Amino acid sequence: MRPIGIAILGAAHTTHAWAYARALSGLPDVRVTGVHDAVPAHAQWIRRDFGVPFVASAEALVAAPDVDAVIVCGATVDHRAHVELAAAHGRHVLCEKPLATTVSDASAIVAACDAAGVQLHVAFMSRFLPLVGRARAAVRAGRLGELIGLVGGNRGRPPLPPSYPPWITDPVAAGGGALIDHSVHVTDAMRHVSGLEVTEVSAEAGSLLWDRGVDDVAVLALRFGNGAVGSVDPSWSVPDGNPWDYDFYLRLVGTEGSLDLTDAAESLRVVSVRDGGPRGLRLASFAEDADRAMLAAFAGSVRAGAVQDPCATGEDGLRALEIALAGYRSAARHAPMIINDPTTQRGSDH
């Protein structure tokens, strides 16, 4: 059986691109065919650590006959051009989050892959955390009854060094700051676990921790289609003394129980009154390699010819972006923003 050939197009998201190359190098029946970035230095660690050849042009990288799929990991503003190039060559795509900096670009990305008949995955690795899968199973089994409240966070550690790459600090290249960078993981996890859609967003965002021209703190208040309410903290506010660089958590409350998931304690707590239990604390490690699981599912989907659960699709990426951009509009206008049903009219850019 021929290995699945996967190319890495863009490596401005340097740590992500390196982590994906590492994960791919450990997968059976998968081969990293090459890497390209307009700034060769972005790819130097991938070349050095994993022996991945650098290809001088994006066209040559994607057009190579041994390439089946492409991981797009450049600056967010470049995602559309890179995905459209891959789709034009019939290559399946895994795109780094956020999908784009605007809804119009994200919609064009989805349309290009649909027209080419190729799969479009979005790198929401939180779906592959073992505890998220268990939380989803508990919620979908009705253990909590009807959901009435959802709280989540995905906080990072400041201060970012002055030389931090522009894909995260340049508002043009990144589309924003903490809100767009971190909220998309949480809102996607909320949708994935609950099956609910966000219909209204209110938000505040600003720069309180360091001055880089983008938001480093934010909070979103959400309304869901069933009337449930929620909130998200995507701030870059993890203190230096914290043992983890990131703080990801979900807390869901229903009419018959509650669920608390946190990476700080590496635990999932489900308390349910349905059928008398069970209730209590379940421990599992967040150290399990979610990147590897995500990439294995991507390669498996390519080989199978269909997107496998729990992979995030282009529509999932588009929905998360719509929520984030609605948050920016709300913060600017100091008013709640209505989000249209995802099956009808798309949201607006900010």
Tab-separated table of C-alpha atoms in Angstrom:
chain	number	residue	atom	x	y	z
A	1	MET	CA	0.000	0.000	0.000
A	2	ARG	CA	1.470	3.351	-1.064
A	3	PRO	CA	1.985	5.828	1.797
A	4	ILE	CA	-0.283	8.871	1.932
A	5	GLY	CA	1.822	11.810	0.728
A	6	ILE	CA	1.248	14.988	2.739
A	7	ALA	CA	2.902	18.336	1.969
A	8	ILE	CA	3.152	21.301	4.348
A	9	LEU	CA	2.317	24.580	2.605
A	10	GLY	CA	3.245	27.565	4.737
A	11	ALA	CA	4.998	27.389	8.098
A	12	ALA	CA	4.456	30.865	9.541
A	13	HIS	CA	2.479	29.144	12.321
A	14	THR	CA	5.910	27.792	13.208
A	15	THR	CA	5.138	25.825	16.366
A	16	HIS	CA	2.034	24.263	14.830
A	17	ALA	CA	3.782	23.335	11.583
A	18	TRP	CA	6.665	21.767	13.520
A	19	ALA	CA	4.273	19.825	15.776
A	20	TYR	CA	2.372	18.502	12.759
A	21	ALA	CA	5.600	17.406	11.063
A	22	ARG	CA	6.603	15.614	14.252
A	23	ALA	CA	3.232	13.871	14.519
A	24	LEU	CA	3.254	12.862	10.851
A	25	SER	CA	6.759	11.436	11.159
A	26	GLY	CA	5.439	8.921	13.668
A	27	LEU	CA	2.452	7.737	11.645
A	28	PRO	CA	2.635	4.521	9.628
A	29	ASP	CA	1.855	4.672	5.911
A	30	VAL	CA	2.262	8.477	5.826
A	31	ARG	CA	5.124	10.426	4.252
A	32	VAL	CA	5.820	14.164	4.461
A	33	THR	CA	6.757	14.993	0.883
A	34	GLY	CA	8.053	18.519	1.420
A	35	VAL	CA	7.540	21.937	2.951
A	36	HIS	CA	7.349	25.409	1.420
A	37	ASP	CA	7.151	28.867	2.905
A	38	ALA	CA	7.843	32.218	1.281
A	39	VAL	CA	10.217	32.829	4.201
A	40	PRO	CA	12.501	29.752	4.206
A	41	ALA	CA	13.531	30.369	7.821
A	42	HIS	CA	9.995	29.472	8.913
A	43	ALA	CA	10.628	25.899	7.762
A	44	GLN	CA	14.187	25.475	9.045
A	45	TRP	CA	13.245	23.457	12.149
A	46	ILE	CA	11.072	21.084	10.125
A	47	ARG	CA	13.943	20.532	7.711
A	48	ARG	CA	16.500	20.057	10.475
A	49	ASP	CA	14.509	17.864	12.865
A	50	PHE	CA	12.598	15.650	10.446
A	51	GLY	CA	14.590	15.742	7.215
A	52	VAL	CA	11.682	17.177	5.244
A	53	PRO	CA	12.903	18.662	1.939
A	54	PHE	CA	12.298	22.351	1.273
A	55	VAL	CA	10.551	22.994	-2.051
A	56	ALA	CA	11.260	26.330	-3.705
A	57	SER	CA	7.719	27.114	-4.882
A	58	ALA	CA	4.209	26.486	-3.613
A	59	GLU	CA	3.121	25.329	-7.062
A	60	ALA	CA	5.888	22.723	-7.282
A	61	LEU	CA	5.160	21.481	-3.762
A	62	VAL	CA	1.447	20.948	-4.368
A	63	ALA	CA	1.724	19.675	-7.955
A	64	ALA	CA	4.171	16.863	-7.139
A	65	PRO	CA	2.629	13.522	-8.189
A	66	ASP	CA	3.246	11.864	-4.819
A	67	VAL	CA	1.166	14.455	-2.917
A	68	ASP	CA	-2.317	13.377	-1.836
A	69	ALA	CA	-3.025	16.077	0.730
A	70	VAL	CA	-1.751	19.417	1.965
A	71	ILE	CA	-1.503	20.945	5.430
A	72	VAL	CA	-1.921	24.729	5.198
A	73	CYS	CA	-0.042	26.380	8.048
A	74	GLY	CA	0.920	29.835	6.776
A	75	ALA	CA	-0.261	33.201	8.061
A	76	THR	CA	-4.043	33.269	8.372
A	77	VAL	CA	-4.356	35.958	5.713
A	78	ASP	CA	-2.668	33.558	3.241
A	79	HIS	CA	-4.949	30.592	3.899
A	80	ARG	CA	-7.348	31.312	1.052
A	81	ALA	CA	-4.650	31.433	-1.638
A	82	HIS	CA	-2.971	28.297	-0.311
A	83	VAL	CA	-6.173	26.265	0.025
A	84	GLU	CA	-7.379	27.323	-3.421
A	85	LEU	CA	-4.033	26.240	-4.900
A	86	ALA	CA	-4.249	22.847	-3.215
A	87	ALA	CA	-7.875	22.355	-4.260
A	88	ALA	CA	-7.070	23.292	-7.862
A	89	HIS	CA	-4.604	20.385	-7.912
A	90	GLY	CA	-7.141	17.996	-6.388
A	91	ARG	CA	-5.393	17.771	-3.014
A	92	HIS	CA	-7.273	17.246	0.242
A	93	VAL	CA	-6.607	19.976	2.804
A	94	LEU	CA	-6.089	20.347	6.540
A	95	CYS	CA	-6.082	24.091	7.273
A	96	GLU	CA	-4.761	25.663	10.450
A	97	LYS	CA	-7.263	27.650	12.493
A	98	PRO	CA	-8.682	30.229	12.188
A	99	LEU	CA	-9.820	29.330	8.699
A	100	ALA	CA	-9.362	32.901	7.402
A	101	THR	CA	-9.437	36.515	8.529
A	102	THR	CA	-12.834	37.246	6.925
A	103	VAL	CA	-16.058	35.341	6.387
A	104	SER	CA	-15.860	36.026	2.653
A	105	ASP	CA	-12.415	34.395	2.404
A	106	ALA	CA	-13.511	31.461	4.559
A	107	SER	CA	-16.618	30.961	2.418
A	108	ALA	CA	-14.438	31.010	-0.711
A	109	ILE	CA	-12.166	28.370	0.851
A	110	VAL	CA	-15.125	26.078	1.535
A	111	ALA	CA	-16.524	26.680	-1.955
A	112	ALA	CA	-13.184	25.933	-3.654
A	113	CYS	CA	-12.859	22.577	-1.916
A	114	ASP	CA	-16.492	21.688	-2.595
A	115	ALA	CA	-16.081	22.531	-6.290
A	116	ALA	CA	-12.889	20.453	-6.534
A	117	GLY	CA	-14.428	17.517	-4.693
A	118	VAL	CA	-11.696	17.468	-2.042
A	119	GLN	CA	-11.953	17.211	1.713
A	120	LEU	CA	-11.432	20.323	3.829
A	121	HIS	CA	-10.457	19.755	7.464
A	122	VAL	CA	-9.751	22.452	10.064
A	123	ALA	CA	-7.141	21.946	12.793
A	124	PHE	CA	-9.367	21.996	15.853
A	125	MET	CA	-7.218	19.573	17.817
A	126	SER	CA	-9.314	20.024	20.975
A	127	ARG	CA	-11.820	17.590	19.450
A	128	PHE	CA	-9.159	14.902	19.771
A	129	LEU	CA	-8.503	15.384	23.479
A	130	PRO	CA	-9.746	12.164	25.095
A	131	LEU	CA	-11.763	14.018	27.728
A	132	VAL	CA	-13.577	16.071	25.092
A	133	GLY	CA	-14.684	12.845	23.440
A	134	ARG	CA	-15.938	11.514	26.760
A	135	ALA	CA	-17.725	14.773	27.504
A	136	ARG	CA	-19.439	14.637	24.127
A	137	ALA	CA	-20.587	11.074	24.746
A	138	ALA	CA	-22.042	12.040	28.128
A	139	VAL	CA	-23.916	15.044	26.740
A	140	ARG	CA	-25.202	13.264	23.642
A	141	ALA	CA	-26.417	10.372	25.827
A	142	GLY	CA	-28.596	12.836	27.737
A	143	ARG	CA	-26.702	12.563	31.013
A	144	LEU	CA	-27.116	16.302	31.645
A	145	GLY	CA	-30.674	16.665	30.377
A	146	GLU	CA	-31.266	19.834	28.354
A	147	LEU	CA	-28.269	22.146	28.364
A	148	ILE	CA	-28.902	25.580	29.869
A	149	GLY	CA	-25.369	26.935	30.412
A	150	LEU	CA	-21.967	26.524	28.717
A	151	VAL	CA	-18.749	28.139	29.963
A	152	GLY	CA	-15.341	27.716	28.374
A	153	GLY	CA	-11.892	29.178	28.127
A	154	ASN	CA	-8.667	28.801	26.186
A	155	ARG	CA	-6.157	31.165	27.740
A	156	GLY	CA	-2.521	31.596	26.778
A	157	ARG	CA	0.540	32.812	28.663
A	158	PRO	CA	1.738	36.424	28.281
A	159	PRO	CA	3.838	38.366	27.754
A	160	LEU	CA	4.617	37.365	24.220
A	161	PRO	CA	8.179	38.269	23.239
A	162	PRO	CA	8.634	41.329	21.023
A	163	SER	CA	9.821	39.090	18.205
A	164	TYR	CA	6.704	36.932	18.307
A	165	PRO	CA	5.667	36.086	14.731
A	166	PRO	CA	3.136	38.334	12.990
A	167	TRP	CA	0.688	35.495	12.339
A	168	ILE	CA	-0.473	36.023	15.922
A	169	THR	CA	0.226	39.729	16.608
A	170	ASP	CA	-0.297	41.511	13.277
A	171	PRO	CA	-4.017	42.335	12.896
A	172	VAL	CA	-3.783	42.135	9.099
A	173	ALA	CA	-1.945	38.806	8.990
A	174	ALA	CA	-3.851	37.256	11.901
A	175	GLY	CA	-7.257	38.924	11.630
A	176	GLY	CA	-7.081	40.062	15.248
A	177	GLY	CA	-5.557	38.962	18.526
A	178	ALA	CA	-6.573	36.715	21.400
A	179	LEU	CA	-10.258	36.666	20.506
A	180	ILE	CA	-9.859	35.226	17.015
A	181	ASP	CA	-6.831	33.108	17.939
A	182	HIS	CA	-8.256	31.301	20.979
A	183	SER	CA	-12.058	31.597	20.967
A	184	VAL	CA	-12.413	29.407	17.877
A	185	HIS	CA	-11.114	26.349	19.760
A	186	VAL	CA	-13.649	26.846	22.555
A	187	THR	CA	-16.706	27.604	20.448
A	188	ASP	CA	-15.919	24.659	18.193
A	189	ALA	CA	-15.583	22.376	21.220
A	190	MET	CA	-18.893	23.700	22.562
A	191	ARG	CA	-20.633	22.996	19.258
A	192	HIS	CA	-18.952	19.602	18.942
A	193	VAL	CA	-19.858	18.466	22.458
A	194	SER	CA	-23.359	19.943	22.687
A	195	GLY	CA	-24.683	19.887	19.128
A	196	LEU	CA	-25.986	23.421	19.714
A	197	GLU	CA	-25.474	26.453	17.471
A	198	VAL	CA	-24.595	29.960	18.657
A	199	THR	CA	-27.219	32.503	17.588
A	200	GLU	CA	-26.113	35.682	19.399
A	201	VAL	CA	-22.770	37.094	20.547
A	202	SER	CA	-21.872	39.961	22.874
A	203	ALA	CA	-18.218	40.699	23.580
A	204	GLU	CA	-15.622	43.019	25.025
A	205	ALA	CA	-11.998	42.997	23.908
A	206	GLY	CA	-8.942	45.123	24.548
A	207	SER	CA	-5.214	45.315	25.221
A	208	LEU	CA	-4.470	45.348	28.946
A	209	LEU	CA	-1.401	43.144	29.312
A	210	TRP	CA	1.014	44.346	26.644
A	211	ASP	CA	0.935	46.776	23.739
A	212	ARG	CA	1.129	44.967	20.405
A	213	GLY	CA	-1.790	46.573	18.586
A	214	VAL	CA	-4.182	43.643	19.011
A	215	ASP	CA	-6.489	42.434	21.756
A	216	ASP	CA	-4.876	40.335	24.478
A	217	VAL	CA	-7.949	40.060	26.721
A	218	ALA	CA	-11.546	39.378	25.746
A	219	VAL	CA	-14.755	37.809	26.954
A	220	LEU	CA	-17.701	36.599	24.880
A	221	ALA	CA	-21.287	36.089	26.042
A	222	LEU	CA	-23.215	33.620	23.888
A	223	ARG	CA	-26.827	32.687	23.268
A	224	PHE	CA	-27.543	29.259	21.790
A	225	GLY	CA	-30.371	28.092	19.588
A	226	ASN	CA	-32.183	26.293	22.414
A	227	GLY	CA	-32.042	29.389	24.637
A	228	ALA	CA	-28.989	28.294	26.649
A	229	VAL	CA	-26.434	30.952	27.574
A	230	GLY	CA	-22.666	30.728	27.604
A	231	SER	CA	-19.379	32.571	27.961
A	232	VAL	CA	-15.835	32.228	26.606
A	233	ASP	CA	-12.530	33.624	27.904
A	234	PRO	CA	-9.905	33.520	25.103
A	235	SER	CA	-7.431	35.885	26.789
A	236	TRP	CA	-3.663	35.626	26.755
A	237	SER	CA	-3.662	35.740	30.555
A	238	VAL	CA	-2.133	32.535	31.960
A	239	PRO	CA	0.310	33.654	34.700
A	240	ASP	CA	4.008	32.843	34.551
A	241	GLY	CA	3.760	30.509	37.528
A	242	ASN	CA	1.224	28.243	35.865
A	243	PRO	CA	2.667	24.816	34.979
A	244	TRP	CA	0.976	24.926	31.556
A	245	ASP	CA	1.269	27.509	28.802
A	246	TYR	CA	-2.448	27.134	28.077
A	247	ASP	CA	-5.556	26.762	30.206
A	248	PHE	CA	-8.401	25.006	28.365
A	249	TYR	CA	-11.666	24.208	30.111
A	250	LEU	CA	-15.360	23.532	29.535
A	251	ARG	CA	-18.180	23.649	32.070
A	252	LEU	CA	-21.650	22.585	30.956
A	253	VAL	CA	-24.826	22.730	33.051
A	254	GLY	CA	-28.059	20.965	32.179
A	255	THR	CA	-31.453	20.403	33.731
A	256	GLU	CA	-30.330	17.016	35.079
A	257	GLY	CA	-26.610	17.336	35.670
A	258	SER	CA	-23.342	19.149	35.066
A	259	LEU	CA	-19.958	18.533	33.503
A	260	ASP	CA	-16.580	20.080	34.304
A	261	LEU	CA	-13.568	19.473	32.049
A	262	THR	CA	-10.196	21.052	32.680
A	263	ASP	CA	-6.638	20.463	31.573
A	264	ALA	CA	-5.317	22.001	34.807
A	265	ALA	CA	-6.480	18.906	36.729
A	266	GLU	CA	-6.512	16.664	33.641
A	267	SER	CA	-9.976	15.596	34.683
A	268	LEU	CA	-13.569	15.243	33.625
A	269	ARG	CA	-16.282	15.439	36.282
A	270	VAL	CA	-19.837	14.441	35.358
A	271	VAL	CA	-22.585	14.725	37.965
A	272	SER	CA	-25.970	13.419	36.838
A	273	VAL	CA	-29.270	12.737	38.592
A	274	ARG	CA	-30.590	10.818	35.598
A	275	ASP	CA	-31.350	7.215	36.569
A	276	GLY	CA	-29.621	7.739	39.894
A	277	GLY	CA	-26.096	8.297	38.595
A	278	PRO	CA	-23.293	7.569	38.064
A	279	ARG	CA	-21.506	10.594	39.436
A	280	GLY	CA	-17.976	11.539	40.369
A	281	LEU	CA	-14.536	12.313	39.031
A	282	ARG	CA	-12.785	10.634	36.118
A	283	LEU	CA	-9.129	11.274	35.455
A	284	ALA	CA	-7.349	11.098	32.109
A	285	SER	CA	-4.229	12.704	30.754
A	286	PHE	CA	-4.312	15.704	28.435
A	287	ALA	CA	-0.753	14.738	27.558
A	288	GLU	CA	-2.078	12.184	25.081
A	289	ASP	CA	-1.069	13.488	21.670
A	290	ALA	CA	-4.108	15.212	20.220
A	291	ASP	CA	-2.076	16.452	17.240
A	292	ARG	CA	-1.128	12.895	16.359
A	293	ALA	CA	-4.734	11.726	16.708
A	294	MET	CA	-5.967	14.593	14.528
A	295	LEU	CA	-3.420	13.899	11.798
A	296	ALA	CA	-4.048	10.160	11.915
A	297	ALA	CA	-7.753	10.878	11.404
A	298	PHE	CA	-6.921	13.259	8.546
A	299	ALA	CA	-4.760	10.648	6.813
A	300	GLY	CA	-7.412	8.008	7.477
A	301	SER	CA	-10.082	10.229	5.971
A	302	VAL	CA	-7.963	10.777	2.859
A	303	ARG	CA	-7.419	7.049	2.459
A	304	ALA	CA	-11.095	6.239	3.124
A	305	GLY	CA	-12.385	8.962	0.803
A	306	ALA	CA	-14.662	10.453	3.476
A	307	VAL	CA	-14.259	12.744	6.490
A	308	GLN	CA	-14.111	10.666	9.671
A	309	ASP	CA	-15.520	11.638	13.054
A	310	PRO	CA	-14.490	13.686	15.029
A	311	CYS	CA	-12.658	15.680	12.322
A	312	ALA	CA	-13.713	19.319	11.933
A	313	THR	CA	-14.892	20.319	8.462
A	314	GLY	CA	-14.660	23.588	6.583
A	315	GLU	CA	-18.189	24.428	7.715
A	316	ASP	CA	-17.075	23.965	11.327
A	317	GLY	CA	-14.172	26.327	10.733
A	318	LEU	CA	-16.438	28.858	9.058
A	319	ARG	CA	-18.913	28.754	11.923
A	320	ALA	CA	-16.210	29.317	14.550
A	321	LEU	CA	-14.856	32.267	12.551
A	322	GLU	CA	-18.318	33.818	12.252
A	323	ILE	CA	-18.682	33.718	16.031
A	324	ALA	CA	-15.259	35.313	16.574
A	325	LEU	CA	-15.843	38.096	14.052
A	326	ALA	CA	-19.293	38.748	15.521
A	327	GLY	CA	-17.463	39.199	18.820
A	328	TYR	CA	-15.245	41.895	17.321
A	329	ARG	CA	-18.277	43.688	15.870
A	330	SER	CA	-20.041	43.515	19.218
A	331	ALA	CA	-17.017	44.895	21.071
A	332	ALA	CA	-16.719	47.773	18.595
A	333	ARG	CA	-20.422	48.651	18.677
A	334	HIS	CA	-21.164	47.735	22.304
A	335	ALA	CA	-24.186	45.776	21.154
A	336	PRO	CA	-25.115	42.110	20.729
A	337	MET	CA	-24.715	40.599	17.264
A	338	ILE	CA	-27.166	38.104	15.793
A	339	ILE	CA	-25.648	35.164	13.910
A	340	ASN	CA	-27.743	33.661	11.162
A	341	ASP	CA	-28.479	29.956	10.991
A	342	PRO	CA	-25.442	28.272	9.365
A	343	THR	CA	-27.637	26.652	6.737
A	344	THR	CA	-28.878	30.017	5.466
A	345	GLN	CA	-27.221	33.432	5.121
A	346	ARG	CA	-23.599	33.707	6.263
A	347	GLY	CA	-22.429	36.221	8.828
A	348	SER	CA	-20.537	39.429	8.121
A	349	ASP	CA	-16.869	40.329	8.179
A	350	HIS	CA	-15.588	42.777	10.765
